[in-house]
Short mmCIF file of C-alpha atoms in Angstrom, two decimals:
data_model
loop_
_atom_site.label_atom_id
_atom_site.label_comp_id
_atom_site.label_asym_id
_atom_site.label_seq_id
_atom_site.Cartn_x
_atom_site.Cartn_y
_atom_site.Cartn_z
CA MET A 1 27.47 -17.51 -43.05
CA VAL A 2 29.84 -17.99 -39.87
CA ILE A 3 29.21 -15.82 -37.24
CA LEU A 4 32.66 -14.58 -35.25
CA THR A 5 32.08 -14.94 -31.22
CA ASN A 6 32.94 -11.13 -31.50
CA THR A 7 30.43 -10.07 -34.38
CA ARG A 8 27.89 -7.12 -33.24
CA VAL A 9 24.45 -7.51 -34.40
CA GLU A 10 24.53 -3.53 -35.22
CA SER A 11 27.42 -4.78 -37.72
CA LEU A 12 25.10 -7.78 -39.31
CA ALA A 13 22.33 -5.27 -39.58
CA LYS A 14 24.16 -2.77 -41.53
CA SER A 15 25.66 -5.33 -43.90
CA GLY A 16 22.93 -5.49 -46.32
CA ILE A 17 21.63 -8.89 -45.39
CA HIS A 18 18.03 -10.27 -45.67
CA GLN A 19 18.05 -13.18 -44.02
CA ILE A 20 19.79 -13.54 -40.35
CA PRO A 21 22.45 -16.29 -39.37
CA LYS A 22 20.82 -19.23 -38.31
CA GLU A 23 22.28 -18.88 -34.59
CA TYR A 24 19.56 -15.96 -34.31
CA ILE A 25 16.74 -18.19 -35.13
CA ARG A 26 14.78 -19.06 -32.30
CA PRO A 27 13.34 -22.81 -31.63
CA GLN A 28 10.56 -24.06 -33.86
CA ASP A 29 8.10 -23.95 -31.18
CA GLU A 30 9.01 -20.48 -30.25
CA LEU A 31 8.22 -18.98 -33.42
CA PRO A 32 4.49 -18.92 -33.54
CA THR A 33 4.10 -16.31 -30.71
CA ILE A 34 6.42 -14.32 -32.16
CA THR A 35 4.36 -11.53 -33.52
CA ASN A 36 4.58 -8.10 -35.24
CA ILE A 37 5.41 -5.65 -32.25
CA LEU A 38 4.49 -2.81 -33.88
CA GLU A 39 1.15 -3.88 -34.87
CA GLU A 40 0.70 -5.33 -31.17
CA GLN A 41 1.16 -1.74 -29.68
CA ASN A 42 -2.15 -0.57 -31.16
CA TYR A 43 -4.21 -3.42 -29.58
CA GLU A 44 -6.86 -2.16 -27.37
CA GLN A 45 -7.89 -5.66 -26.22
CA GLY A 46 -6.77 -8.13 -23.57
CA PRO A 47 -5.03 -7.36 -20.23
CA GLN A 48 -2.77 -4.14 -20.05
CA VAL A 49 0.38 -3.72 -18.09
CA PRO A 50 -0.87 -1.18 -15.04
CA THR A 51 0.01 2.20 -14.63
CA ILE A 52 0.73 3.32 -11.17
CA ASP A 53 0.82 7.55 -10.27
CA LEU A 54 3.40 7.80 -7.62
CA ASN A 55 2.67 11.33 -7.51
CA ASP A 56 0.96 10.64 -3.82
CA ILE A 57 3.93 8.42 -2.48
CA ASN A 58 5.11 11.14 -0.06
CA SER A 59 1.84 12.42 0.86
CA ASP A 60 1.49 13.59 4.52
CA ASP A 61 -2.58 12.24 4.24
CA PRO A 62 -2.96 9.12 5.30
CA LYS A 63 -5.65 8.03 3.35
CA THR A 64 -3.73 9.16 -0.11
CA LEU A 65 -0.87 7.76 0.91
CA GLU A 66 -2.55 4.32 1.52
CA LYS A 67 -3.94 4.60 -1.74
CA CYS A 68 -0.99 4.84 -4.00
CA SER A 69 0.49 2.40 -1.77
CA ASN A 70 -1.90 0.05 -2.43
CA GLU A 71 -2.26 0.50 -6.01
CA LEU A 72 1.26 -0.65 -6.61
CA ARG A 73 1.01 -3.71 -4.20
CA LYS A 74 -1.88 -4.63 -6.17
CA ALA A 75 0.44 -4.31 -9.05
CA ALA A 76 3.23 -6.05 -7.76
CA THR A 77 0.86 -8.96 -6.52
CA GLU A 78 -0.85 -9.56 -10.19
CA TRP A 79 1.95 -8.44 -12.78
CA GLY A 80 5.03 -8.09 -11.27
CA VAL A 81 5.60 -5.49 -13.27
CA MET A 82 4.44 -1.69 -13.85
CA HIS A 83 4.66 1.91 -15.79
CA LEU A 84 5.07 4.22 -12.72
CA VAL A 85 4.48 8.03 -13.73
CA ASN A 86 4.83 11.45 -11.65
CA HIS A 87 8.01 8.77 -10.49
CA GLY A 88 9.80 12.60 -9.54
CA ILE A 89 12.78 12.36 -11.47
CA SER A 90 12.96 15.05 -14.13
CA ASP A 91 12.16 15.06 -17.56
CA ASP A 92 15.57 16.92 -18.19
CA LEU A 93 17.84 14.33 -16.34
CA ILE A 94 16.21 11.49 -18.25
CA ALA A 95 16.52 13.40 -21.35
CA ARG A 96 20.53 13.88 -20.80
CA LEU A 97 20.42 10.00 -19.72
CA LYS A 98 18.73 9.18 -23.08
CA ALA A 99 20.79 11.37 -25.23
CA ALA A 100 23.98 10.26 -23.49
CA GLY A 101 23.39 6.55 -24.21
CA GLU A 102 22.23 7.28 -28.05
CA CYS A 103 25.26 9.58 -28.60
CA PHE A 104 27.65 6.31 -27.41
CA PHE A 105 25.99 3.97 -30.03
CA ALA A 106 25.45 6.49 -32.47
CA GLN A 107 29.44 5.74 -32.62
CA PRO A 108 31.03 3.41 -35.15
CA VAL A 109 31.62 -0.06 -33.57
CA GLU A 110 35.14 0.14 -33.90
CA GLU A 111 34.97 3.29 -31.55
CA LYS A 112 32.76 1.15 -29.07
CA GLU A 113 35.15 -1.61 -29.49
CA LYS A 114 37.78 0.34 -27.36
CA HIS A 115 34.73 -0.31 -24.48
CA SER A 116 34.37 -4.19 -25.08
CA ASN A 117 34.20 -6.40 -22.55
CA ASP A 118 35.77 -9.75 -22.07
CA ILE A 119 33.41 -12.07 -20.48
CA ALA A 120 35.82 -14.90 -20.49
CA SER A 121 38.38 -13.34 -18.66
CA GLY A 122 35.56 -12.01 -16.23
CA LYS A 123 35.71 -8.52 -17.14
CA VAL A 124 31.62 -8.68 -17.82
CA GLN A 125 31.39 -4.50 -17.70
CA GLY A 126 31.55 -2.52 -20.87
CA TYR A 127 30.67 -3.00 -24.45
CA GLY A 128 29.24 -6.18 -25.35
CA SER A 129 26.91 -8.84 -27.40
CA LYS A 130 25.36 -11.92 -25.82
CA LEU A 131 28.17 -15.22 -26.36
CA ALA A 132 26.06 -18.33 -26.82
CA ASN A 133 26.11 -20.13 -23.42
CA ASN A 134 24.31 -22.95 -24.16
CA ALA A 135 24.01 -26.54 -25.99
CA SER A 136 22.00 -24.76 -29.43
CA GLY A 137 24.17 -21.61 -29.49
CA GLN A 138 20.95 -19.44 -29.51
CA LEU A 139 21.98 -15.66 -29.90
CA GLU A 140 19.99 -12.27 -29.14
CA TRP A 141 19.57 -9.50 -31.48
CA GLU A 142 20.92 -7.23 -29.59
CA ASP A 143 24.26 -5.18 -28.35
CA TYR A 144 24.84 -3.43 -24.90
CA PHE A 145 26.69 -1.48 -22.40
CA PHE A 146 26.71 -2.66 -18.94
CA HIS A 147 28.40 -1.12 -15.75
CA THR A 148 27.90 -0.70 -12.25
CA VAL A 149 26.57 2.73 -11.37
CA PHE A 150 25.93 2.61 -7.60
CA PRO A 151 26.76 2.72 -4.78
CA GLU A 152 30.00 5.33 -5.93
CA GLU A 153 32.89 3.17 -4.16
CA LYS A 154 31.96 0.03 -6.14
CA ARG A 155 31.91 2.09 -9.58
CA ASP A 156 34.85 1.64 -12.01
CA LEU A 157 34.71 5.36 -14.18
CA THR A 158 37.38 3.70 -16.65
CA VAL A 159 34.62 1.34 -18.03
CA TRP A 160 32.13 4.15 -18.75
CA PRO A 161 32.22 5.69 -21.77
CA THR A 162 33.92 9.55 -21.97
CA THR A 163 32.05 10.41 -25.45
CA PRO A 164 29.87 12.14 -25.19
CA ALA A 165 30.77 14.49 -22.33
CA ASP A 166 27.50 14.37 -20.28
CA TYR A 167 27.88 10.73 -20.29
CA ILE A 168 29.10 10.29 -16.65
CA PRO A 169 27.49 13.36 -14.84
CA ALA A 170 23.91 12.24 -16.23
CA THR A 171 24.28 8.81 -15.53
CA VAL A 172 25.74 9.36 -11.85
CA GLU A 173 22.78 11.73 -11.26
CA TYR A 174 20.08 9.12 -12.52
CA ALA A 175 21.76 6.49 -10.24
CA LYS A 176 21.47 8.79 -7.77
CA LYS A 177 17.65 8.98 -8.24
CA ILE A 178 16.67 5.74 -8.72
CA ARG A 179 18.63 4.69 -5.88
CA ALA A 180 16.21 6.63 -3.74
CA LEU A 181 13.41 5.67 -5.75
CA THR A 182 14.31 1.99 -4.75
CA THR A 183 14.03 2.85 -1.22
CA LYS A 184 10.79 4.29 -1.59
CA ILE A 185 9.32 1.54 -3.72
CA LEU A 186 10.75 -1.60 -1.10
CA SER A 187 9.18 0.46 2.11
CA VAL A 188 5.84 0.25 0.20
CA LEU A 189 6.53 -3.40 -0.42
CA SER A 190 7.90 -3.69 3.19
CA LEU A 191 4.88 -2.44 4.43
CA GLY A 192 2.59 -4.60 2.32
CA LEU A 193 4.00 -7.73 3.97
CA GLY A 194 3.36 -6.59 7.72
CA LEU A 195 7.12 -5.85 7.88
CA GLU A 196 8.87 -2.75 9.10
CA ALA A 197 8.94 0.08 6.03
CA GLY A 198 13.06 -0.64 5.89
CA ARG A 199 13.32 -4.02 6.21
CA LEU A 200 13.67 -5.67 2.58
CA GLU A 201 15.91 -2.73 2.00
CA GLU A 202 18.12 -4.29 5.07
CA GLU A 203 17.36 -7.57 3.32
CA VAL A 204 18.72 -6.78 0.04
CA GLY A 205 21.94 -5.32 1.28
CA GLY A 206 20.50 -2.09 2.59
CA ALA A 207 22.46 1.66 1.93
CA ASN A 208 26.05 -0.22 1.59
CA GLU A 209 25.43 -3.50 -0.19
CA LEU A 210 22.79 -2.96 -2.43
CA LEU A 211 24.26 -3.08 -6.06
CA LEU A 212 22.90 -0.57 -9.51
CA GLN A 213 23.77 -2.26 -12.46
CA LEU A 214 23.16 -0.16 -15.82
CA LYS A 215 22.69 -2.26 -18.79
CA ILE A 216 22.07 -0.25 -21.97
CA ASN A 217 20.66 -2.68 -24.34
CA TYR A 218 20.91 -1.84 -28.05
CA TYR A 219 18.39 -3.49 -30.45
CA PRO A 220 19.15 -2.75 -34.45
CA LYS A 221 16.93 -3.20 -36.84
CA CYS A 222 16.04 -6.85 -37.95
CA PRO A 223 15.45 -8.45 -41.35
CA GLN A 224 13.41 -10.99 -40.14
CA PRO A 225 12.16 -10.10 -36.49
CA GLU A 226 9.66 -12.92 -36.77
CA LEU A 227 12.49 -15.54 -36.52
CA ALA A 228 14.34 -13.36 -33.63
CA LEU A 229 14.09 -12.42 -30.01
CA GLY A 230 15.72 -9.13 -28.53
CA VAL A 231 16.20 -10.70 -25.24
CA GLU A 232 14.53 -14.57 -24.73
CA ALA A 233 12.29 -15.35 -21.88
CA HIS A 234 13.34 -14.60 -18.43
CA THR A 235 12.98 -13.59 -15.01
CA ASP A 236 14.86 -10.79 -13.58
CA VAL A 237 17.28 -12.19 -10.74
CA SER A 238 17.42 -8.55 -9.04
CA ALA A 239 15.29 -7.11 -6.33
CA LEU A 240 13.99 -4.66 -8.79
CA THR A 241 14.42 -3.61 -11.89
CA PHE A 242 13.76 -0.22 -13.69
CA ILE A 243 13.76 0.67 -17.50
CA LEU A 244 13.31 3.38 -20.05
CA HIS A 245 13.31 3.05 -23.37
CA ASN A 246 13.15 5.17 -26.63
CA MET A 247 9.66 5.16 -27.18
CA VAL A 248 9.59 1.94 -29.14
CA PRO A 249 7.80 -1.14 -28.20
CA GLY A 250 9.28 -4.23 -27.77
CA LEU A 251 8.96 -5.51 -24.34
CA GLN A 252 6.42 -8.56 -23.94
CA LEU A 253 5.10 -10.00 -21.02
CA PHE A 254 3.80 -13.92 -20.34
CA TYR A 255 0.55 -13.02 -18.09
CA GLY A 256 -2.75 -15.19 -18.10
CA GLY A 257 -0.82 -17.61 -20.54
CA GLN A 258 -0.60 -15.27 -23.10
CA TRP A 259 2.11 -12.99 -24.44
CA ILE A 260 1.06 -9.60 -23.35
CA THR A 261 2.95 -6.34 -25.32
CA ALA A 262 3.65 -3.23 -22.90
CA LYS A 263 2.29 -0.09 -24.44
CA CYS A 264 4.58 2.76 -24.57
CA VAL A 265 3.44 5.26 -21.86
CA PRO A 266 5.45 8.53 -22.43
CA ASP A 267 7.22 9.88 -19.40
CA SER A 268 7.44 6.82 -17.25
CA ILE A 269 9.61 4.20 -15.84
CA ILE A 270 9.12 0.58 -16.31
CA LEU A 271 9.05 -1.25 -13.42
CA HIS A 272 10.29 -4.91 -12.80
CA ILE A 273 9.72 -7.36 -9.32
CA GLY A 274 13.01 -9.40 -9.64
CA ASP A 275 13.18 -13.20 -8.11
CA THR A 276 14.68 -11.34 -4.79
CA ILE A 277 11.83 -9.89 -3.53
CA GLU A 278 9.72 -12.92 -5.15
CA ILE A 279 11.66 -15.16 -3.02
CA LEU A 280 11.83 -12.91 0.10
CA SER A 281 8.23 -12.30 0.01
CA ASN A 282 7.47 -16.17 -0.71
CA GLY A 283 5.66 -15.62 -3.94
CA LYS A 284 3.29 -12.78 -2.83
CA TYR A 285 4.92 -10.72 -4.88
CA LYS A 286 5.92 -11.97 -8.47
CA SER A 287 8.63 -11.85 -10.76
CA ILE A 288 6.76 -12.07 -14.52
CA LEU A 289 8.01 -13.91 -17.32
CA HIS A 290 9.35 -11.29 -20.00
CA ARG A 291 11.10 -10.70 -23.29
CA ALA A 292 12.01 -8.31 -25.95
CA LEU A 293 11.14 -8.14 -29.58
CA VAL A 294 12.57 -6.77 -32.17
CA ASN A 295 11.17 -4.86 -35.53
CA LYS A 296 12.14 -3.91 -38.94
CA GLU A 297 11.64 -0.65 -39.09
CA LYS A 298 12.86 1.20 -36.22
CA VAL A 299 16.21 0.93 -33.66
CA ARG A 300 14.86 0.37 -29.85
CA VAL A 301 17.01 1.63 -26.97
CA SER A 302 16.21 0.48 -23.21
CA TRP A 303 18.26 1.52 -20.36
CA ALA A 304 17.65 -1.25 -17.41
CA VAL A 305 18.71 -0.55 -13.95
CA PHE A 306 18.98 -3.90 -11.87
CA CYS A 307 19.28 -3.55 -8.07
CA GLU A 308 20.55 -6.53 -6.90
CA PRO A 309 22.16 -7.84 -3.35
CA PRO A 310 25.65 -8.80 -3.14
CA LYS A 311 26.44 -12.07 -4.26
CA GLU A 312 27.85 -14.10 -1.47
CA LYS A 313 26.70 -12.13 2.05
CA ILE A 314 23.09 -12.78 2.03
CA ILE A 315 20.97 -15.65 2.07
CA LEU A 316 18.05 -15.42 -0.09
CA LYS A 317 14.79 -17.35 1.64
CA PRO A 318 11.18 -16.43 2.75
CA LEU A 319 11.38 -14.25 5.42
CA PRO A 320 10.30 -15.89 7.97
CA GLU A 321 6.89 -13.32 8.49
CA THR A 322 5.88 -14.65 5.26
CA VAL A 323 5.92 -18.16 6.10
CA SER A 324 3.31 -20.40 7.74
CA GLU A 325 2.27 -23.95 8.03
CA ALA A 326 -0.73 -22.67 5.53
CA GLU A 327 1.81 -21.22 3.70
CA PRO A 328 5.36 -23.25 3.14
CA PRO A 329 8.15 -21.71 1.97
CA LEU A 330 8.01 -22.00 -1.92
CA PHE A 331 12.12 -20.97 -2.22
CA PRO A 332 14.86 -22.65 -0.86
CA PRO A 333 17.92 -20.90 1.28
CA ARG A 334 20.23 -19.97 -1.42
CA THR A 335 23.18 -17.13 -1.73
CA PHE A 336 22.01 -14.42 -5.06
CA HIS A 337 24.84 -16.37 -6.71
CA GLN A 338 24.07 -19.49 -5.81
CA HIS A 339 20.44 -18.22 -7.16
CA MET A 340 22.10 -17.16 -10.77
CA GLU A 341 23.94 -19.99 -11.13
CA HIS A 342 20.85 -22.48 -10.29
CA LYS A 343 18.85 -20.55 -13.36
CA LEU A 344 21.85 -20.95 -15.36
CA PHE A 345 22.16 -24.92 -14.74
CA LYS A 346 18.76 -25.63 -15.47
CA LYS A 347 18.26 -22.71 -18.30
CA ASN A 348 21.31 -24.66 -20.20
CA ASN A 349 19.32 -27.97 -19.19
CA GLY A 350 16.00 -26.91 -21.43
CA VAL A 351 14.05 -25.86 -18.38
CA VAL A 352 11.99 -22.76 -20.16
CA ASN A 353 11.63 -20.54 -16.84
CA PRO A 354 13.96 -21.61 -14.22
CA LYS A 355 13.41 -20.24 -10.64
#
């Protein structure tokens, strides 16, 4: 089967194929690691992604606050990923956000195409599917919708879906809540490095320059899930990434030399520490390698908000307070844009986990 450059994975999945096109088949050495994610979800043995209760993040009692903060820092140091519960974002708002995204993707593909992006011409926001960007022409089993959601003056509402009617109001409100949560998390991480509470936020762009980008990932059912990946193994370039999902498993983390399946924790938001914070902390906080698996039975949808520094204005390097003779800098100075280019160059030259 010839895959056209604009073929949507949803269209492939609904076409009745029993074998996936070769462009979606992972390299031979990777295939043995791809397991049945629906079965993996039920395993209780082995390491489990930590769950952090944020109920006490605003406590007036110093001991209570410190206990909560230390648990968050421990997860950021040892794992770089965690489930956040009691995060302060209402169930109602999250339900609205999910309903809006699912309603958009429930439309016919031709309707969604009216919002399509055009990476080649520099229009990265909108509806899309991954284009082959490496020598092997490897593709991923997902479609997506991507757009900037905060700050308000950086948004382009002409790109946003107008169907359903609640898409814009729900997404705007959720973005504000995530932005406020970002400040709290960065404050806890800052204090853990012996810095002032606002320092990390300032280093990643502060109130005006930190950019929040929403990517709704849509993973259709896959006839051969043991051969494909929804998203290939990578670390996030962001400062922080917040993820919601529709309670269908798919996320795996590379921890302790093996792939660990993240359980679906009700009413939680998954938090990833990204490369940006790993660099600023000189490796104290981890940006973990992760990927998304697919399955035969259920469509998976996730909502990822990437909190990113401005591309050119800030030089990312380990903060002076994190460096010493005993702990020299682990990362060279680069702008955020240079860091992304560096990762892409190394990936295209066969490096599995470029940093």
